XYZ file of C-alpha atoms in Angstrom:
225
model
C 15.043 83.065 -45.378
C 16.582 80.992 -42.564
C 15.284 81.535 -39.074
C 17.675 82.949 -36.500
C 18.764 81.047 -33.414
C 16.144 80.514 -30.767
C 16.465 82.875 -27.798
C 17.895 81.380 -24.649
C 15.287 80.625 -21.958
C 14.980 82.766 -18.863
C 16.415 86.002 -20.288
C 13.549 87.898 -21.862
C 14.189 91.162 -23.681
C 17.076 93.465 -22.896
C 20.263 92.803 -20.951
C 19.856 92.816 -17.184
C 22.781 90.591 -16.204
C 26.089 92.178 -15.277
C 29.433 90.615 -14.315
C 30.356 90.472 -10.627
C 33.731 90.010 -8.944
C 33.998 86.278 -8.065
C 36.478 87.127 -5.279
C 34.257 89.696 -3.572
C 31.609 88.463 -1.065
C 29.217 86.770 -1.435
C 30.514 85.420 -4.747
C 33.393 83.218 -3.504
C 30.616 81.001 -2.088
C 29.186 80.586 -5.609
C 31.154 77.998 -7.586
C 31.289 76.718 -11.111
C 30.407 73.024 -11.133
C 31.771 71.124 -14.089
C 31.764 67.505 -15.185
C 34.052 67.012 -18.198
C 32.093 65.947 -21.235
C 28.771 66.132 -19.396
C 27.723 69.413 -17.795
C 28.593 72.893 -16.577
C 26.351 74.330 -13.878
C 26.557 76.444 -10.731
C 26.816 75.342 -7.087
C 26.543 77.077 -3.715
C 28.805 76.397 -0.729
C 26.874 76.044 2.541
C 29.723 74.639 4.661
C 33.467 74.208 4.042
C 32.979 70.696 2.652
C 29.349 70.929 1.558
C 27.778 72.326 -1.593
C 24.305 72.207 -3.107
C 23.378 72.192 -6.773
C 20.569 71.115 -9.087
C 20.345 67.329 -9.214
C 19.871 67.261 -12.986
C 23.418 68.631 -13.381
C 24.789 65.324 -12.075
C 22.919 63.105 -14.521
C 24.523 62.114 -17.848
C 21.806 61.406 -20.437
C 24.436 60.138 -22.871
C 25.441 57.474 -20.354
C 21.936 56.918 -19.019
C 22.964 57.321 -15.386
C 24.435 59.404 -12.616
C 28.057 60.513 -12.922
C 30.782 59.244 -10.607
C 31.407 61.585 -7.674
C 35.089 61.943 -8.531
C 34.170 63.423 -11.921
C 32.421 66.377 -10.274
C 34.665 69.455 -10.003
C 33.725 72.502 -7.914
C 35.702 75.692 -8.572
C 35.171 78.677 -6.259
C 36.080 82.173 -7.408
C 36.247 80.991 -11.020
C 36.795 83.514 -13.819
C 38.222 82.912 -17.281
C 40.186 79.811 -16.334
C 41.542 80.971 -12.966
C 39.981 80.181 -9.600
C 40.498 80.611 -5.875
C 39.890 77.008 -4.832
C 39.111 73.641 -6.364
C 37.690 70.419 -4.973
C 36.257 67.248 -6.375
C 33.264 65.500 -4.846
C 33.697 62.634 -2.416
C 30.018 61.758 -2.667
C 26.618 63.300 -3.292
C 22.979 62.704 -2.352
C 19.955 63.299 -4.588
C 16.689 64.482 -3.059
C 14.085 61.706 -2.743
C 11.627 61.582 -5.600
C 13.727 63.277 -8.267
C 13.488 61.703 -11.728
C 16.045 63.055 -14.244
C 13.918 61.698 -17.079
C 10.909 63.774 -15.973
C 12.287 66.969 -14.470
C 9.078 68.934 -15.021
C 7.093 66.521 -12.849
C 9.704 66.299 -10.070
C 11.207 69.803 -10.202
C 10.648 70.372 -6.481
C 13.094 67.518 -5.805
C 15.753 68.768 -8.248
C 18.342 69.120 -5.478
C 21.679 67.483 -4.707
C 23.953 67.817 -1.664
C 27.621 67.357 -2.552
C 30.324 66.411 -0.034
C 33.707 67.823 -1.071
C 37.172 66.322 -0.800
C 38.739 69.668 0.189
C 37.473 72.502 2.375
C 36.375 75.868 0.994
C 35.988 78.575 3.651
C 33.542 80.967 1.945
C 29.938 79.893 2.565
C 26.372 81.187 2.568
C 23.662 80.720 5.209
C 20.069 79.786 4.453
C 17.315 82.388 4.583
C 13.824 82.045 6.019
C 10.688 82.036 3.850
C 10.521 85.372 1.959
C 7.073 86.252 0.575
C 6.249 87.252 -3.008
C 7.501 90.732 -3.772
C 10.741 90.289 -1.820
C 13.701 91.727 -3.767
C 16.257 89.062 -4.721
C 19.187 88.605 -7.063
C 20.281 85.641 -9.130
C 23.872 84.913 -10.076
C 25.649 82.073 -11.816
C 27.658 80.776 -14.752
C 25.221 81.256 -17.616
C 25.619 79.192 -20.781
C 26.236 82.257 -22.928
C 28.808 83.735 -20.478
C 30.191 80.622 -18.833
C 33.618 82.084 -17.997
C 32.322 84.710 -15.551
C 29.602 85.038 -12.927
C 26.848 87.346 -14.108
C 23.984 88.453 -11.895
C 20.596 90.105 -12.183
C 20.383 92.433 -9.178
C 16.983 93.939 -9.968
C 14.354 91.244 -9.610
C 11.957 89.719 -7.089
C 10.106 86.635 -5.954
C 6.842 86.581 -7.898
C 5.012 83.660 -6.322
C 5.011 80.130 -5.004
C 3.582 76.897 -6.370
C 3.976 73.158 -6.017
C 5.164 70.594 -8.523
C 2.827 67.658 -9.365
C 4.152 65.780 -6.337
C 3.213 68.635 -3.995
C 6.800 69.805 -3.408
C 7.126 73.604 -3.022
C 8.804 75.877 -5.539
C 9.684 79.584 -5.684
C 8.944 81.623 -8.810
C 11.005 84.708 -9.667
C 11.556 87.183 -12.499
C 15.373 87.209 -12.427
C 17.172 86.858 -15.757
C 19.255 83.685 -15.998
C 19.561 80.877 -18.500
C 21.081 77.389 -18.786
C 24.140 77.065 -16.573
C 22.540 78.984 -13.707
C 21.014 75.699 -12.542
C 22.285 75.293 -8.987
C 22.844 79.032 -8.686
C 21.745 81.118 -5.698
C 18.613 83.200 -5.366
C 19.825 85.673 -2.737
C 17.961 87.897 -0.293
C 19.424 90.466 2.046
C 19.114 90.172 5.835
C 18.310 93.346 7.812
C 22.023 93.773 8.585
C 22.880 93.496 4.878
C 24.128 89.897 4.956
C 23.233 87.962 1.769
C 21.316 84.756 2.457
C 20.310 81.840 0.243
C 16.548 81.987 -0.342
C 16.449 79.434 -3.129
C 18.402 77.363 -5.622
C 17.755 77.890 -9.328
C 16.584 74.737 -11.136
C 14.828 75.956 -14.298
C 14.439 78.995 -16.521
C 11.231 80.242 -18.103
C 10.911 79.616 -21.801
C 9.161 82.836 -22.756
C 10.487 85.660 -20.562
C 12.967 86.596 -17.874
C 12.512 84.448 -14.796
C 12.670 80.957 -13.467
C 11.979 78.409 -10.763
C 13.937 77.752 -7.575
C 13.965 75.207 -4.755
C 13.119 77.149 -1.549
C 15.576 77.328 1.333
C 13.210 75.344 3.582
C 13.502 72.343 1.237
C 17.292 72.626 1.287
C 17.241 72.721 5.091
C 15.125 69.561 5.220
C 17.474 67.797 2.822
C 20.503 68.743 4.943
C 18.778 67.411 8.057
C 18.294 63.973 6.511
C 20.929 61.363 7.418
């Protein structure tokens, strides 16, 4: 008897992800990032011409190198082929120390800052340093539902650890699979404003959950010239 398809990583049992309206805040600040023939991921807008995503999304293993900036498309408010806004990348920067051939060893550097050719007004602000147990939600363009944003609204930060290079990482139990790389791990400020606590870079292989770059690392990357 033939074995069935392997389960997608990061989802676990049951269905916790639900569609959200890509035109209702905070979701217009969450974009589908696509590189024709190479990758589909998620990105987060932090300023009108600035987005962040997972660095591994910008590497083309088939070509053995990084993609050209002009091939990177960022679509805000995307759903089933329509979108609110579109921009290509003018340039991008990869966090120091990231090795796309060894993502497990350099996961804490799996971060890219993308400068856009056109402005997008909907953005998210960075959060502080939420402790384990803080409620969060994860949204993005998952591989199995790539035409809509789906989000797990009922999850939390479960811990912190460092990659082998000592770079910090956030652990969480939010459901999300391939395609959510570069997606936002959101917390809620006391006034209800959603803030970016982390950027998804990997899904667990055995259960719901994953690994995110903490907001403090994103802030440091933005401060670099």
